[in-house]
mmCIF file of C-alpha atoms and ligand atoms in Angstrom:
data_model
loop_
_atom_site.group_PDB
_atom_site.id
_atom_site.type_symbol
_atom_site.label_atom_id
_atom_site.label_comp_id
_atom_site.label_asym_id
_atom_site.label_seq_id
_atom_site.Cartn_x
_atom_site.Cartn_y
_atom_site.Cartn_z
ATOM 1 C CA UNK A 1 -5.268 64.108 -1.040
ATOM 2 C CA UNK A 2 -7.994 61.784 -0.048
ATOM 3 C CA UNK A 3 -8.407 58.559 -1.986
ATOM 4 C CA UNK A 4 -10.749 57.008 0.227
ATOM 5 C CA UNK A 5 -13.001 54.572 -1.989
ATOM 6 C CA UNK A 6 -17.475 55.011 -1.003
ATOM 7 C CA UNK A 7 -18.439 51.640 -2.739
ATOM 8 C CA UNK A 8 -18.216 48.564 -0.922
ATOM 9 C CA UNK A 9 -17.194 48.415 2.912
ATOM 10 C CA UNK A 10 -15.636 51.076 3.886
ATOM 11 C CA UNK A 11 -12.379 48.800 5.366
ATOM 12 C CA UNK A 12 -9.513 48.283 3.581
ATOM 13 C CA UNK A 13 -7.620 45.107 4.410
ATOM 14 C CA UNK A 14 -3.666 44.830 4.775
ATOM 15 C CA UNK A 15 -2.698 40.785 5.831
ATOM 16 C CA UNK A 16 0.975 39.288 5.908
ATOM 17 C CA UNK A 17 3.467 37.649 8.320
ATOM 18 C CA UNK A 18 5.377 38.889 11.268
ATOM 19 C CA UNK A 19 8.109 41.955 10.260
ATOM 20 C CA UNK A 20 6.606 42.092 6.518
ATOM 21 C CA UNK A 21 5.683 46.398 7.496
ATOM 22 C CA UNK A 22 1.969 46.116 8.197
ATOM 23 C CA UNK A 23 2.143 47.837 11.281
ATOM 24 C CA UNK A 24 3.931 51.049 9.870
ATOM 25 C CA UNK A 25 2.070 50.912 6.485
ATOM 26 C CA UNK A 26 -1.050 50.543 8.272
ATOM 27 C CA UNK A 27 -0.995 53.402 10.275
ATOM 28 C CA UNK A 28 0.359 55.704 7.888
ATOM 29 C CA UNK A 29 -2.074 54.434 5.108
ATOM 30 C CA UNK A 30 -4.733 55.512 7.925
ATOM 31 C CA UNK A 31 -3.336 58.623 8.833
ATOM 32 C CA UNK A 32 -3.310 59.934 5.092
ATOM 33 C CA UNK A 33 -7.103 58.668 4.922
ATOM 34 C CA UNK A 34 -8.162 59.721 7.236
ATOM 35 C CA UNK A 35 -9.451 55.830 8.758
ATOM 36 C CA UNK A 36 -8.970 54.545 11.922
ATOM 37 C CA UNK A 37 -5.902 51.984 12.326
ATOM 38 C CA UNK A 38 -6.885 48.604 13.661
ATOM 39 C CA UNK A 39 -4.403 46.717 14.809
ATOM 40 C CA UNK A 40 -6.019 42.989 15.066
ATOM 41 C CA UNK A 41 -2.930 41.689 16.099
ATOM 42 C CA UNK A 42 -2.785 43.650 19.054
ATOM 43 C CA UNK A 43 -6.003 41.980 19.897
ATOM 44 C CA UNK A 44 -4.764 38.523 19.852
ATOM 45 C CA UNK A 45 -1.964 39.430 21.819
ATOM 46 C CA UNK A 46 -4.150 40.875 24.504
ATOM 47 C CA UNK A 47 -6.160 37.927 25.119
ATOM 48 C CA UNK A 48 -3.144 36.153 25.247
ATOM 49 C CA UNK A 49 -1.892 37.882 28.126
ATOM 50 C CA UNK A 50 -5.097 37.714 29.424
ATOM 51 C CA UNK A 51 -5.165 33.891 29.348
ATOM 52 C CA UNK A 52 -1.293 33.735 30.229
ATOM 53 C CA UNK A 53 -2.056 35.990 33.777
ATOM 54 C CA UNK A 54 -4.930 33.422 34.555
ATOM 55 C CA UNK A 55 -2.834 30.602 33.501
ATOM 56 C CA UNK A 56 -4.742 29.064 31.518
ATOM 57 C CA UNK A 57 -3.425 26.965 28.827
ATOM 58 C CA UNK A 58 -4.042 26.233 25.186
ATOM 59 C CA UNK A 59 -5.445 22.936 25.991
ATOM 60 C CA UNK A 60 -7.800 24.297 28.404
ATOM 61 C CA UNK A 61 -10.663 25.358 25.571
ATOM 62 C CA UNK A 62 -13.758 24.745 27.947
ATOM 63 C CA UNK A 63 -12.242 27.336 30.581
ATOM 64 C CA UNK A 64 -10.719 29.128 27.855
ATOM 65 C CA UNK A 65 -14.370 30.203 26.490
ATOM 66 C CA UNK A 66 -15.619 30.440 29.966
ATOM 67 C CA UNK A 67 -12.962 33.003 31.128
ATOM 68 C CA UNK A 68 -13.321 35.514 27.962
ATOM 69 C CA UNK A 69 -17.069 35.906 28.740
ATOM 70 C CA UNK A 70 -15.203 37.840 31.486
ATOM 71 C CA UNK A 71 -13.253 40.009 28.930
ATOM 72 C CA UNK A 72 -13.562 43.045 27.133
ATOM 73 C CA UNK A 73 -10.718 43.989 25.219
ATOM 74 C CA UNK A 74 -10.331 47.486 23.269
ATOM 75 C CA UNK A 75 -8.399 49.308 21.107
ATOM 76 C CA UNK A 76 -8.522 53.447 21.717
ATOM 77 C CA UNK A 77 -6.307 55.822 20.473
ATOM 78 C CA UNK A 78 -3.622 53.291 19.924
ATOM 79 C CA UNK A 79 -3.671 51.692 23.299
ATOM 80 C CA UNK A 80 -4.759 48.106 23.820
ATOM 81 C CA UNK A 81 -7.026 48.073 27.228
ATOM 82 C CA UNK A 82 -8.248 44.586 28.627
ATOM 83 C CA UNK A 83 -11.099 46.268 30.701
ATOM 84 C CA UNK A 84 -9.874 49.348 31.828
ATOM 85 C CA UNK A 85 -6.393 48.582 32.074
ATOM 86 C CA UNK A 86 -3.685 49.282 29.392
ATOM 87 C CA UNK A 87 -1.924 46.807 28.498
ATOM 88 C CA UNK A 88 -0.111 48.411 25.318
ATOM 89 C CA UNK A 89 3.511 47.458 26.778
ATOM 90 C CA UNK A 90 2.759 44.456 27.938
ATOM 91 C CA UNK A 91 1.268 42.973 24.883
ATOM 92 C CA UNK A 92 4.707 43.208 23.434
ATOM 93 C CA UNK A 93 6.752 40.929 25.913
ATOM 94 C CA UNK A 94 8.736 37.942 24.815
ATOM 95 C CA UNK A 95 5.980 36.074 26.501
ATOM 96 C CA UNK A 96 3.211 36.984 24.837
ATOM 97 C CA UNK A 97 5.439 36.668 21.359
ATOM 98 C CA UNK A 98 6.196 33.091 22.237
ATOM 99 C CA UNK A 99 2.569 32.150 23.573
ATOM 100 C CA UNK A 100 0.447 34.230 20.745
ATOM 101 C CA UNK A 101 0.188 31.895 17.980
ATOM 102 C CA UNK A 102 -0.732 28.693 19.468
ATOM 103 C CA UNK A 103 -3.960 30.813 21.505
ATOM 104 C CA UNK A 104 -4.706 32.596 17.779
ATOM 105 C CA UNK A 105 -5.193 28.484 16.734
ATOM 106 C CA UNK A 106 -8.033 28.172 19.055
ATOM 107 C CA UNK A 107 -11.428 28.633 17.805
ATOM 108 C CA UNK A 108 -12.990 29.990 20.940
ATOM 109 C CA UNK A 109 -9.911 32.753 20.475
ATOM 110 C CA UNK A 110 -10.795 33.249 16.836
ATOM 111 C CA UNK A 111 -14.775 33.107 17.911
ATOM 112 C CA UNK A 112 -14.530 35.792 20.010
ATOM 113 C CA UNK A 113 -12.240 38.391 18.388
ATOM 114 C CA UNK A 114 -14.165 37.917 15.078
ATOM 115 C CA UNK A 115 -17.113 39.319 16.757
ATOM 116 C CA UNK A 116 -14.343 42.221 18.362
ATOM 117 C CA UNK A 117 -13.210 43.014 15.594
ATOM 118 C CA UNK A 118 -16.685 43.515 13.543
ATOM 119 C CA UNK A 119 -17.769 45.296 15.954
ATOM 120 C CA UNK A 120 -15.053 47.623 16.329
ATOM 121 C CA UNK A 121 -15.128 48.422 12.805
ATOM 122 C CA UNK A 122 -18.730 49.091 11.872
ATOM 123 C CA UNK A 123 -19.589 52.684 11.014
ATOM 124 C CA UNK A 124 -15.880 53.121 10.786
ATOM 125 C CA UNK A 125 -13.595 53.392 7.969
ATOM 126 C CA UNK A 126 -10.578 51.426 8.610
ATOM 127 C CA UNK A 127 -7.364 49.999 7.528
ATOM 128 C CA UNK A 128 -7.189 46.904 8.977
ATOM 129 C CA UNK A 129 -4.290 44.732 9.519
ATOM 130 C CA UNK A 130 -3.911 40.381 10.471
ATOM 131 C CA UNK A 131 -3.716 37.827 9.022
ATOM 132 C CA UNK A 132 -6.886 36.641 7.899
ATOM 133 C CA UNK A 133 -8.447 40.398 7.382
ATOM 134 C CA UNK A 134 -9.169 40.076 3.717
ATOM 135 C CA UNK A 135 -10.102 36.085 4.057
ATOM 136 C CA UNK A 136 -12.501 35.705 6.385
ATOM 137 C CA UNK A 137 -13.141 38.704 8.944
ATOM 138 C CA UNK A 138 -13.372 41.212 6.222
ATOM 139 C CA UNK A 139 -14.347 39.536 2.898
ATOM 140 C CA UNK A 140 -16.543 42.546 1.455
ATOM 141 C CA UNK A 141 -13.460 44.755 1.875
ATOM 142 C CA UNK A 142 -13.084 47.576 -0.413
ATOM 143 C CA UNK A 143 -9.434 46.944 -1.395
ATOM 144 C CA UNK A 144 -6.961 44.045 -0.020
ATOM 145 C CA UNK A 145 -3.337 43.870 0.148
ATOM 146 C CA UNK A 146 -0.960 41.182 1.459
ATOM 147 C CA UNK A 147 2.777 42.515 2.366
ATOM 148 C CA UNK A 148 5.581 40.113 2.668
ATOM 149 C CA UNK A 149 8.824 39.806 2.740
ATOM 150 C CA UNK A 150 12.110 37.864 2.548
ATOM 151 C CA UNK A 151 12.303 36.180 6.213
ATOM 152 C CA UNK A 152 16.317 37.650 6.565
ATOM 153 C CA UNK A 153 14.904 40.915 6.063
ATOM 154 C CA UNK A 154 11.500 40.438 8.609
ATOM 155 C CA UNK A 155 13.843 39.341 11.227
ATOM 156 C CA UNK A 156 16.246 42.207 10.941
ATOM 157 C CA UNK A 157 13.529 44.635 10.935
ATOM 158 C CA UNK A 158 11.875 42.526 13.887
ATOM 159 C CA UNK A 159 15.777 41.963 15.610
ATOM 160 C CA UNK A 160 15.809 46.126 15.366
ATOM 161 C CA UNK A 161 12.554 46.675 17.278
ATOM 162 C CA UNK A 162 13.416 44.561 20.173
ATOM 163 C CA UNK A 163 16.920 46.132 20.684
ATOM 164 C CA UNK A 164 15.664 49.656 20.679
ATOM 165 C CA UNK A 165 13.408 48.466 23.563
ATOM 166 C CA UNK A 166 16.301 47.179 25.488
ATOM 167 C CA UNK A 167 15.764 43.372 24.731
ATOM 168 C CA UNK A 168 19.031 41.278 24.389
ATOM 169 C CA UNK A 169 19.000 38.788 21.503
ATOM 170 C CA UNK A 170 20.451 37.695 18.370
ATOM 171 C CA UNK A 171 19.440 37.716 14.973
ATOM 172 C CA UNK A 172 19.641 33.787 14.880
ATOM 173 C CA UNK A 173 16.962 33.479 17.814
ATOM 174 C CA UNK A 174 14.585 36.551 16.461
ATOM 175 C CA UNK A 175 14.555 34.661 12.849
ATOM 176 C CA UNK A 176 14.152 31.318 14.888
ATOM 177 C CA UNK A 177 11.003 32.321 16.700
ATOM 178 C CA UNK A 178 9.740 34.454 13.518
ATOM 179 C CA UNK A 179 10.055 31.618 11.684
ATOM 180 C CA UNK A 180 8.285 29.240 13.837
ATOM 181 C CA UNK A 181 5.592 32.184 14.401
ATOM 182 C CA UNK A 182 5.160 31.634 10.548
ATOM 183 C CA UNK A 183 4.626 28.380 10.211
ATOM 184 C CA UNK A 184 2.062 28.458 12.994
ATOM 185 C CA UNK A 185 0.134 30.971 11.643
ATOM 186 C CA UNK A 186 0.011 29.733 8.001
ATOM 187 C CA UNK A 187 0.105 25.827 9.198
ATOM 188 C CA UNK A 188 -3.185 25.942 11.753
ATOM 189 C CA UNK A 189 -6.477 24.812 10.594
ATOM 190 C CA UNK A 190 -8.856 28.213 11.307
ATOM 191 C CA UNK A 191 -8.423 31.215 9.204
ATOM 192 C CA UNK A 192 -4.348 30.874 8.302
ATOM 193 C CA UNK A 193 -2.486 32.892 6.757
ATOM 194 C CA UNK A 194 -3.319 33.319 3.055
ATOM 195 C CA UNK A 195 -2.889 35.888 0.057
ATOM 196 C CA UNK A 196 -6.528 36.500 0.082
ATOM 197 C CA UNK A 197 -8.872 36.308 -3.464
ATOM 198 C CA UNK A 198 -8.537 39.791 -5.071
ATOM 199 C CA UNK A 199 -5.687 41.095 -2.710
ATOM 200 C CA UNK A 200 -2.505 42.956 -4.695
ATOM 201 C CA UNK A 201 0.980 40.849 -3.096
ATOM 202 C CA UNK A 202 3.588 43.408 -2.564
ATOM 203 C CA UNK A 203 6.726 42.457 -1.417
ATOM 204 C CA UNK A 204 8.472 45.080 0.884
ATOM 205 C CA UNK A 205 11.764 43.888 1.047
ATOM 206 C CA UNK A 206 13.394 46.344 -1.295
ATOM 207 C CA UNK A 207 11.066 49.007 -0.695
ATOM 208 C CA UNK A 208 11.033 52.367 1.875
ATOM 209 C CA UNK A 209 7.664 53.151 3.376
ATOM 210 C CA UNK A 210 7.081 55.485 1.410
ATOM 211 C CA UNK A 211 7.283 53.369 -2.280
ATOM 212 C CA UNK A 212 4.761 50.763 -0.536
ATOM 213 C CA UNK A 213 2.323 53.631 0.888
ATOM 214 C CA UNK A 214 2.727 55.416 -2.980
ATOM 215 C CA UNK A 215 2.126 51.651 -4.538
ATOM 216 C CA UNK A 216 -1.190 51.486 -2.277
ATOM 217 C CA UNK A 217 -2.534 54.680 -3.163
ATOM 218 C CA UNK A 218 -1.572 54.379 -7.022
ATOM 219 C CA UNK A 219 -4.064 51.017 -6.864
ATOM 220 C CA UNK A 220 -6.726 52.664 -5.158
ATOM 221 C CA UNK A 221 -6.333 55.602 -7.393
ATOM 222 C CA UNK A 222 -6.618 53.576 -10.395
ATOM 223 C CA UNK A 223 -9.727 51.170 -9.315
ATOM 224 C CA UNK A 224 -11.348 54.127 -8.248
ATOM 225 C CA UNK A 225 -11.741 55.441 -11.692
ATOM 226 C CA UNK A 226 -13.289 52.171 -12.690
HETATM 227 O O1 DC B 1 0.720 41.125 13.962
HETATM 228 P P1 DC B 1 1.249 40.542 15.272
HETATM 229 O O2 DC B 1 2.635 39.990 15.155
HETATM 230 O O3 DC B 1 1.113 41.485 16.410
HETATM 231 O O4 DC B 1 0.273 39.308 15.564
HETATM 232 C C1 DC B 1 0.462 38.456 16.660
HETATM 233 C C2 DC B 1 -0.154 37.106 16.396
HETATM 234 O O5 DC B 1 -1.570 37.200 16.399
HETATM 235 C C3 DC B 1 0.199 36.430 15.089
HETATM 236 O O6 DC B 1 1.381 35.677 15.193
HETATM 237 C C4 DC B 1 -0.993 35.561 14.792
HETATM 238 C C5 DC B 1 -2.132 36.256 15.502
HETATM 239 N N1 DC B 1 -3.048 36.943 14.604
HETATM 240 C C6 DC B 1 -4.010 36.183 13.990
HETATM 241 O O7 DC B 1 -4.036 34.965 14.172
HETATM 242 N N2 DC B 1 -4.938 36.778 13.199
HETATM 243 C C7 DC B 1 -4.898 38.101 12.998
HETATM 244 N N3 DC B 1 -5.822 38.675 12.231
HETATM 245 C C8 DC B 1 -3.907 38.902 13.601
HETATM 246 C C9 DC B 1 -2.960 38.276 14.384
#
């Protein structure tokens, strides 16, 4: 079945916090149409690690903007590459967790993934999924939808991840930092998190994969017969 809308942009736009099931639903909703996934997180964590392996801090804005004219990061067939190196794993350390949202607050961050990201999409159809997707990086999007959650259930789904990759720590400390994460991202002046104008809130914390993926497609299927 394809439902893939052909008026407006061809990018549809999934935003929400940390552990609400963007990742998942993303990919699958791309998969079954047949878009490309972008994962704009993933971006934000890479030049993250690229400013965390130069050491250079979040105060440090003037070197910060100097330094990315160095930088080309990529997504390709679900790898993350800061130049030519992949840097999928790495993106994902407790570092780079801790470090991400205070770098996403800086505007010469936000400056030059906006472009990225733009650019990575045009002449694409895409799902694409952040936190300011359907607010300001996407506006024309075709369709927009904002997944949350309750924050137990984020950080249980978030506490799960970590433990199948080997990490050791509680559920206090994973809803600790989630929560923090949160506030960051919805607190900071540029582009926070926000239900965008026109997006459809669903909240995942009752639902399988499947009920949000067949909730997705049942709104595109109906605004496509508009
Ligand atoms: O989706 P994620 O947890 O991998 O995102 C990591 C961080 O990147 C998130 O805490 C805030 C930032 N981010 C952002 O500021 N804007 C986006 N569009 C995507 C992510």
């Amino acid at each position: 079945m394809r439902i893939y809308c052909h008026y407006g942009s061809n990018v549809i736009t999934l935003d929400g916090p940390a552990g609400a099931g963007k990742s998942t639903i993303a990919r699958l909703l791309a998969d079954r149409l047949g878009c490309e996934y972008l994962d704009t997180g993933a971006l934000y964590r890479a030049v993250t690690l690229f400013l965390l392996t130069r050491s250079i801090g979040t105060t440090e804005e003037e070197k910060i903007s100097m330094a990315l004219k160095e930088c080309v990061v990529s997504l390709e067939g679900g790898k993350v590459f800061i130049d030519d190196r992949d840097v999928t794993q790495k993106i994902r350390s407790p570092e780079v967790d801790r470090a991400v949202s205070a770098y996403s607050a800086l505007s010469a961050v936000r400056d030059f993934l906006l472009e990225t990201q733009r650019r990575t999409a045009k002449g694409r159809k895409v799902v694409a999924e952040g936190r300011d997707m359907g607010s300001v990086v996407f506006p024309e999007a075709s369709f927009k939808f904002f997944l949350d959650a309750r924050v137990e259930v984020r950080a249980a789904r978030r506490w799960e991840e970590l433990k199948a990759r080997g990490e050791v720590i509680t559920f206090e400390e994973v809803k600790t930092q989630l929560s923090r994460r949160d506030e960051l991202d919805s607190g900071r002046e540029l582009s926070p998190l926000r239900v965008p104008e026109e997006a459809k809130v669903i909240d995942t914390s009752e639902k399988t994969v499947d009920e949000v993926i067949g909730e997705i497609l049942a709104v595109m299927a109906g605004r496509r017969s508009c």
